mmCIF file of C-alpha atoms and ligand atoms in Angstrom:
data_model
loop_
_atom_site.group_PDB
_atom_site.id
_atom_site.type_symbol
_atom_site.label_atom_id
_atom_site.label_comp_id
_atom_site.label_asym_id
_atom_site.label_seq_id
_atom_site.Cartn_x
_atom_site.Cartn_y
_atom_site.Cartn_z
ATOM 1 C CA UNK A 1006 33.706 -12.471 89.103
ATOM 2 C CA UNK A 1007 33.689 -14.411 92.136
ATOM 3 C CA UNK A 1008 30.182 -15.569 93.883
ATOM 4 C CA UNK A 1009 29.575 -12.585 96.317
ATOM 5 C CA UNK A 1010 30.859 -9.663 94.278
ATOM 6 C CA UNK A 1011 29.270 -6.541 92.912
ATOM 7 C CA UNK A 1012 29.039 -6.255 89.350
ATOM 8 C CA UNK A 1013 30.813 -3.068 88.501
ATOM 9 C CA UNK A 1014 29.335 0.061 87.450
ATOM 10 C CA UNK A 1015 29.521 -0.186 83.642
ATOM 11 C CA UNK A 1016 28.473 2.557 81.390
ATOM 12 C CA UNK A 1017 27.630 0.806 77.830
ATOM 13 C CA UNK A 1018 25.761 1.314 74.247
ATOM 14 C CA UNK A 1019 22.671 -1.696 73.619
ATOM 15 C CA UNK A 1020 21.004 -1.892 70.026
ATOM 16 C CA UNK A 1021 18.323 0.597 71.416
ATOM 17 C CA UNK A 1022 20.000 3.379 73.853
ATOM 18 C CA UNK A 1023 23.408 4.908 74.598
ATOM 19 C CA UNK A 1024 25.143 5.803 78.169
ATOM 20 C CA UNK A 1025 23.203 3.577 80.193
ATOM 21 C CA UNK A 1026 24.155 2.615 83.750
ATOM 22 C CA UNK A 1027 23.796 -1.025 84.780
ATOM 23 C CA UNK A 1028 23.112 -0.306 88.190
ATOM 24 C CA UNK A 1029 20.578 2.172 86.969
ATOM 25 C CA UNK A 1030 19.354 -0.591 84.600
ATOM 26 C CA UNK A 1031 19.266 -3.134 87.586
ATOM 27 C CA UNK A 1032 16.865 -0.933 89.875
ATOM 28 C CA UNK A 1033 15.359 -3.212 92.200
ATOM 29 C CA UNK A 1034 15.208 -6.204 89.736
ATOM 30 C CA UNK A 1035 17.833 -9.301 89.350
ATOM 31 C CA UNK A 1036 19.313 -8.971 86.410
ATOM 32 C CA UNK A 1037 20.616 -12.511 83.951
ATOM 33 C CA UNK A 1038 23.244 -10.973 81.992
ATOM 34 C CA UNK A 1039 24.189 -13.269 79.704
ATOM 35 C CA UNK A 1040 27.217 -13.112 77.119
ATOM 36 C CA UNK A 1041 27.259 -14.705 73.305
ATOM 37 C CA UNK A 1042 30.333 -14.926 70.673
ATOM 38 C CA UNK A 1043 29.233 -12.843 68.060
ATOM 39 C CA UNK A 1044 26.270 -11.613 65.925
ATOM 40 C CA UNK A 1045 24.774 -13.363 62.645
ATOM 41 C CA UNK A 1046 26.289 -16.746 64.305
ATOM 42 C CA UNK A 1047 23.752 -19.874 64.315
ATOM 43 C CA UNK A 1048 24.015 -21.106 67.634
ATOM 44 C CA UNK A 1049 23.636 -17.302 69.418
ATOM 45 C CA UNK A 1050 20.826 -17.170 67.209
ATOM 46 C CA UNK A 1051 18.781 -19.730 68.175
ATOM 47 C CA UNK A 1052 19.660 -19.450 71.868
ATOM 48 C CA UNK A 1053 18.280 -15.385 71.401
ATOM 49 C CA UNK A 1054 15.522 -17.179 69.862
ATOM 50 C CA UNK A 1055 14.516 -19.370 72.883
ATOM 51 C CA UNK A 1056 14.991 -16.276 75.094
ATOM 52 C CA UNK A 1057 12.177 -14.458 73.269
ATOM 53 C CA UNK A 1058 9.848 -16.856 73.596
ATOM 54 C CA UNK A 1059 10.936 -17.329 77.426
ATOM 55 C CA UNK A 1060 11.097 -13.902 78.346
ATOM 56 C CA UNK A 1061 7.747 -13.466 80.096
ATOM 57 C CA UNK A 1062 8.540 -16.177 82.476
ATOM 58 C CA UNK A 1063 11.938 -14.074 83.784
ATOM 59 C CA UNK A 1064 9.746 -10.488 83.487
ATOM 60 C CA UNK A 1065 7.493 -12.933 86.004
ATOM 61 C CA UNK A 1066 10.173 -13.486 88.161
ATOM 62 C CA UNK A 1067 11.700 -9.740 88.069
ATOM 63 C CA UNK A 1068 14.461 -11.152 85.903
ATOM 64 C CA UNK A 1069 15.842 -7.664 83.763
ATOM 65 C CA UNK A 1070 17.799 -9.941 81.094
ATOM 66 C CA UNK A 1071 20.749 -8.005 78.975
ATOM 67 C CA UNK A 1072 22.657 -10.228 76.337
ATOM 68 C CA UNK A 1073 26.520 -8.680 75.442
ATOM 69 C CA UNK A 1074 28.774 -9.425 72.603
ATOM 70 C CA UNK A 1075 31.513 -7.979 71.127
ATOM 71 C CA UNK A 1076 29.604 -6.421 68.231
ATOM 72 C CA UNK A 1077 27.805 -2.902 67.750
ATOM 73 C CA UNK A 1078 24.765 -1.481 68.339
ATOM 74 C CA UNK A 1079 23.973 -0.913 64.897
ATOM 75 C CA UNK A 1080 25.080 -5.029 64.011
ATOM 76 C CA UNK A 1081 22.712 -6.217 66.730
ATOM 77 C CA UNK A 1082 19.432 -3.957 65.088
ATOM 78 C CA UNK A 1083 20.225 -5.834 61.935
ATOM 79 C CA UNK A 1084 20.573 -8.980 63.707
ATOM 80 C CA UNK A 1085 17.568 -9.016 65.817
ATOM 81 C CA UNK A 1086 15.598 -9.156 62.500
ATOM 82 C CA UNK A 1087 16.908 -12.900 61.810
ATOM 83 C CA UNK A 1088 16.029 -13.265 65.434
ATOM 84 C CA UNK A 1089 12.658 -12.036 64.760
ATOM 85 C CA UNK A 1090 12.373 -14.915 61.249
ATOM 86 C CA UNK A 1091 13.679 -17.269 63.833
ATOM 87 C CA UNK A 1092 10.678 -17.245 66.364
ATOM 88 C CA UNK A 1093 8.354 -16.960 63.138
ATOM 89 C CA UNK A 1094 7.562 -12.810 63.498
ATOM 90 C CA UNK A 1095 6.174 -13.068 67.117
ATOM 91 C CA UNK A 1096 8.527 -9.327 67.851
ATOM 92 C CA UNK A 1097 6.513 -6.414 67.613
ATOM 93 C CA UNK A 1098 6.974 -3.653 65.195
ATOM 94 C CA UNK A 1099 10.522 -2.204 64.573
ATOM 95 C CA UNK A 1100 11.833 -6.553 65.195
ATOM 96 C CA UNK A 1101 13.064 -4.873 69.176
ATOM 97 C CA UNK A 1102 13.785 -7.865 71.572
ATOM 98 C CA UNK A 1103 12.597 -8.207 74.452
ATOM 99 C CA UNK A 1104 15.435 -7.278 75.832
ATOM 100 C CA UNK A 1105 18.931 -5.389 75.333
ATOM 101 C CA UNK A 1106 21.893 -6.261 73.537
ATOM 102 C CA UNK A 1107 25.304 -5.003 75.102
ATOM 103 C CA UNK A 1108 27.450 -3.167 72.159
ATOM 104 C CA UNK A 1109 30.652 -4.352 73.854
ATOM 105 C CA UNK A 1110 32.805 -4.086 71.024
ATOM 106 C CA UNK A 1111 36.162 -3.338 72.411
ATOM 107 C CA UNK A 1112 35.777 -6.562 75.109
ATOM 108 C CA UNK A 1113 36.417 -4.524 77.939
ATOM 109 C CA UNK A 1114 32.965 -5.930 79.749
ATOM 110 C CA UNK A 1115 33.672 -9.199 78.440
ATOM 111 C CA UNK A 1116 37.201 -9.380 79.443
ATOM 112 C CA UNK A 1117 36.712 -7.609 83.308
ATOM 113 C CA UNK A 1118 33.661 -9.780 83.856
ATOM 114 C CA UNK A 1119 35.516 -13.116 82.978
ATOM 115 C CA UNK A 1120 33.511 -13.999 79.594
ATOM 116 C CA UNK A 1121 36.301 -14.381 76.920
ATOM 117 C CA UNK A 1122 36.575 -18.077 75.310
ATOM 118 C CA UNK A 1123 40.351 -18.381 74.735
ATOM 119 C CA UNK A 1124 39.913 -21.263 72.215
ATOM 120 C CA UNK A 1125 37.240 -19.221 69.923
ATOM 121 C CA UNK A 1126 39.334 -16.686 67.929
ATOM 122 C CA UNK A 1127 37.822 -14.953 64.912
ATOM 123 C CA UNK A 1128 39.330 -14.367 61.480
ATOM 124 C CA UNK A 1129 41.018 -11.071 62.837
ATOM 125 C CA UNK A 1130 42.603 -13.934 65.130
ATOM 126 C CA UNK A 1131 40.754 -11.762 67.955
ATOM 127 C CA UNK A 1132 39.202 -14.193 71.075
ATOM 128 C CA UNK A 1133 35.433 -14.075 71.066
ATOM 129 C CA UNK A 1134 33.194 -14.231 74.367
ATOM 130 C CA UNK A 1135 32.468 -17.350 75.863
ATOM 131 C CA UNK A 1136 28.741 -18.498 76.781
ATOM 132 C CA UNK A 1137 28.639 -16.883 80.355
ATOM 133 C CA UNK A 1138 25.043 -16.514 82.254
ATOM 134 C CA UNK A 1139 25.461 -14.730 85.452
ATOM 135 C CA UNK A 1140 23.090 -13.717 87.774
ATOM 136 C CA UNK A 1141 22.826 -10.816 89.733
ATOM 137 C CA UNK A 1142 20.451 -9.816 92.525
ATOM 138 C CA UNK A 1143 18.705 -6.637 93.523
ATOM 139 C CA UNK A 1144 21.383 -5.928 95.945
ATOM 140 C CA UNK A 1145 23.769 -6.411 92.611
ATOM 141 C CA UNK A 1146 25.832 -9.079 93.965
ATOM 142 C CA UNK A 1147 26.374 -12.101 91.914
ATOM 143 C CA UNK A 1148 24.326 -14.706 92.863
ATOM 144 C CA UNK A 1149 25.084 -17.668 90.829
ATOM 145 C CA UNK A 1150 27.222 -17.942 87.587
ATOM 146 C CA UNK A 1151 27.281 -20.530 84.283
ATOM 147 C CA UNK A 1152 30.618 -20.658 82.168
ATOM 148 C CA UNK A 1153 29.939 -22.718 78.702
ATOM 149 C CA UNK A 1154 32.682 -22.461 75.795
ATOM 150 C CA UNK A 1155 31.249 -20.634 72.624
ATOM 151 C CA UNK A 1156 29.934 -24.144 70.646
ATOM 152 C CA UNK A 1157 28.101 -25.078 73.600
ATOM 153 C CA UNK A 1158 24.574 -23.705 73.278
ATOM 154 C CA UNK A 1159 22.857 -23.138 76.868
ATOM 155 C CA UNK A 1160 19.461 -24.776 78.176
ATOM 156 C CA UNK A 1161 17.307 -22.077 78.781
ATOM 157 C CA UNK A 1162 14.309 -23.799 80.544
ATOM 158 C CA UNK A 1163 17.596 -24.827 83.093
ATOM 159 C CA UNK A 1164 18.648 -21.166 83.013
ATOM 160 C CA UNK A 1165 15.005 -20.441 84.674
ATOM 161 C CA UNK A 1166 15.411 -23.390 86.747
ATOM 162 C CA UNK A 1167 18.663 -21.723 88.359
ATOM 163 C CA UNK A 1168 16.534 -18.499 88.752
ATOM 164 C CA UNK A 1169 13.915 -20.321 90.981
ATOM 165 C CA UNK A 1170 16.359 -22.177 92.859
ATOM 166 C CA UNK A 1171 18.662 -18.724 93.921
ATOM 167 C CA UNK A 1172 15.602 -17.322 94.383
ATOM 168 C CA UNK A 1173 14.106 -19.520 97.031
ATOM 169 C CA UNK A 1174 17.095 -19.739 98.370
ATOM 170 C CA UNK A 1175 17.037 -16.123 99.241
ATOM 171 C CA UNK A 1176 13.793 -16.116 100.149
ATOM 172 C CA UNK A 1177 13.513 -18.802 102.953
ATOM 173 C CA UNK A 1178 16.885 -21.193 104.485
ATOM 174 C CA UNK A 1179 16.162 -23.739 102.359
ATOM 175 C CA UNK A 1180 18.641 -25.849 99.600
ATOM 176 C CA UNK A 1181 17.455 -28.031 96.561
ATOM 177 C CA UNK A 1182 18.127 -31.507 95.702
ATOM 178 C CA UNK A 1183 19.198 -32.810 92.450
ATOM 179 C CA UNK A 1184 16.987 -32.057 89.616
ATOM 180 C CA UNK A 1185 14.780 -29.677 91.654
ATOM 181 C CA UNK A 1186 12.121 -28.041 89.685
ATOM 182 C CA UNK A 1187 9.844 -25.801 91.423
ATOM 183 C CA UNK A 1188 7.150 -26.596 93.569
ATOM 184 C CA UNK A 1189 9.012 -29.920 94.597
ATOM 185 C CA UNK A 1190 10.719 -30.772 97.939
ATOM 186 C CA UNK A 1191 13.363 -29.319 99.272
ATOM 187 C CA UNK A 1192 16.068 -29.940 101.664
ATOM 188 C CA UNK A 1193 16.391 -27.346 105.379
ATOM 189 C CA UNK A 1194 19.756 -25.796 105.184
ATOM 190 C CA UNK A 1195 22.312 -28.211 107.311
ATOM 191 C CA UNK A 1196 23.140 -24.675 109.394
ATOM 192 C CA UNK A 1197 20.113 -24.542 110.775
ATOM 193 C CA UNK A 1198 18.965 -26.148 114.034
ATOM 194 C CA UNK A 1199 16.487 -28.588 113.948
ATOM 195 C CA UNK A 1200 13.932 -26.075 116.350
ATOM 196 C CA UNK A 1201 14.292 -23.507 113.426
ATOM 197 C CA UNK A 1202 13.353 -25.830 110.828
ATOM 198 C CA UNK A 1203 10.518 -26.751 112.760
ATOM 199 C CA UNK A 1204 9.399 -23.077 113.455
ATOM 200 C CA UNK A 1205 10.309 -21.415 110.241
ATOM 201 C CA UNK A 1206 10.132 -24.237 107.695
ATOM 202 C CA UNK A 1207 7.122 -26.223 109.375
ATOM 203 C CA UNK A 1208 4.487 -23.784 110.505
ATOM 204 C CA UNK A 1209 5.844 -25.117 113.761
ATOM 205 C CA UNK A 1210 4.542 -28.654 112.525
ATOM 206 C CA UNK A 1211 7.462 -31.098 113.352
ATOM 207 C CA UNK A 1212 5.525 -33.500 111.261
ATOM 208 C CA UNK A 1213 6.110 -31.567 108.174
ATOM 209 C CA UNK A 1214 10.148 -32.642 108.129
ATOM 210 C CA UNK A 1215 10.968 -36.112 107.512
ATOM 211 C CA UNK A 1216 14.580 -37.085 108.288
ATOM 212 C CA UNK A 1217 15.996 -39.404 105.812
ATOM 213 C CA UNK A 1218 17.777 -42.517 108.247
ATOM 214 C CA UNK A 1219 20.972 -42.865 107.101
ATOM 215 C CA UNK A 1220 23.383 -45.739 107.684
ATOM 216 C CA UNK A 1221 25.698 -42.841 109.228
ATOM 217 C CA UNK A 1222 23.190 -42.191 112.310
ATOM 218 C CA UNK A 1223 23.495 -38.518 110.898
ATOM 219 C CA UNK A 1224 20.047 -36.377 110.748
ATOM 220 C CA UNK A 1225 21.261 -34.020 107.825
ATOM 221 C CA UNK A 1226 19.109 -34.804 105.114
ATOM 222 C CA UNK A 1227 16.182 -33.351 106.018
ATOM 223 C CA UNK A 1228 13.294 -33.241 103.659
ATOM 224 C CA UNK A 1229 10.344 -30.280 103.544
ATOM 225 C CA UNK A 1230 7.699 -31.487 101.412
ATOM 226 C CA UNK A 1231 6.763 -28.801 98.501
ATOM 227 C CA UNK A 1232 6.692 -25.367 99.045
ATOM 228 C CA UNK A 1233 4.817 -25.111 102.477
ATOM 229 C CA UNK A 1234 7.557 -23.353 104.295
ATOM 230 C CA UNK A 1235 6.862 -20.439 102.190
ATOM 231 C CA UNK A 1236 2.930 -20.652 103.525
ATOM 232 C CA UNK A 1237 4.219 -21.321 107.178
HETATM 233 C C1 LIG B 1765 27.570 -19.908 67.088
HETATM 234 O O1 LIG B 1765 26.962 -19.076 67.763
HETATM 235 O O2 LIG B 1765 27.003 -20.576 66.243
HETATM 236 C C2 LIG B 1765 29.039 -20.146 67.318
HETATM 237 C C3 LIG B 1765 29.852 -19.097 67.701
HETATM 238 C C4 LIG B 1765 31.207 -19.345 67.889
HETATM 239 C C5 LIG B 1765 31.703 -20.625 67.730
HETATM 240 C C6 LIG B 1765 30.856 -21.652 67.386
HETATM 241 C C7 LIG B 1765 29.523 -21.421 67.173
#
């Protein structure tokens, strides 16, 4: 899947219900749909891990998250109780994530949406998924997209980093610098004309956006300080 494109239409089995829609599933949210090698595996387990403890904070930011491997339903219910060990019994009754688990088990998901790892083969000799995160928003486009290979475990509290970045960015013309985290500057996007950033960045305040000199003489880097643009 290419940046852009709507995620198709799927029709697929989690741990807890059959014949779902992902659109359906979507609703109005952005959905992180997010891809693992296999069940009972250690890394997969201690990323699911993580995302149990962090899944308030994407409920927070209307984040529906669905995980997908290549295993079924009925594998995932048994693993979501090491999951539940894992994070020390914080599930509630019945060990149910906070979230879905994709029973993808002939790959077809996997394989259409770009997740297989080519270099991670089982012992049937069959390829497993890859580490994929991709985002989608409410209009089910893809919004922004993370490829790691299957021994690579993912940063999570970057994962929700990504979220607030896309997010802003759809939310006001603004870009982020390097290691951005939320709440700190950000950068007006070079499209837009200096009397814009002014009036819809500022609060009409030309004060508000310093422009970085540059030995170049070009006025492209410039800086809105915190998040007052989404106040102006
Ligand atoms: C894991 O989740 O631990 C894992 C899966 C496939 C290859 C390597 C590690």
């Amino acid at each position: 899947m290419k940046l852009g494109d709507t995620v198709p239409n799927f029709t697929f089995d989690t741990d807890l219900r059959k014949d779902q829609s992902l659109h359906s599933y979507i609703g109005d949210n952005w959905l992180m749909l997010f891809s693992h090698p296999a069940d009972f595996t250690p890394v997969c387990t201690t990323e699911l891990a993580e995302l149990v403890k962090l899944a308030p904070e994407f409920s927070m930011r209307h984040v529906e998250i669905l995980a997908i491997s290549i295993d079924s339903s009925e594998t995932h219910r048994a693993w979501a109780k090491d999951i539940n060990a894992v994070v020390k019994g914080c599930l509630s009754v019945g060990h149910h994530l906070p979230f879905e688990i994709i029973a993808d088990t002939d790959r077809s998901i996997c394989t259409e949406l770009g997740m297989i790892d080519p270099d991670e083969v089982n012992s049937q000799g069959i390829c497993l998924s890859a580490r994929a995160v991709m985002l989608f928003g409410p209009d089910r486009k893809l919004k922004s997209k993370i490829l790691y290979p299957a021994t690579f475990g993912r940063n999570f509290v970057e994962i929700l980093r990504m979220v607030d970045g896309v997010q802003l960015g759809s939310k006001a013309p603004v870009a982020t610098p390097a290691n951005w985290t939320s709440g700190k500057n950000v950068i007006a996007q070079p499209s837009l004309s200096q009397e814009r950033v002014v009036e819809e960045l500022c609060g009409g305040d030309p004060d508000k956006c310093k422009i970085v000199p540059l030995p170049s003489g070009k006025r492209y880097l410039r800086v809105i300080e915190g998040d007052a643009y989404l106040k102006s």
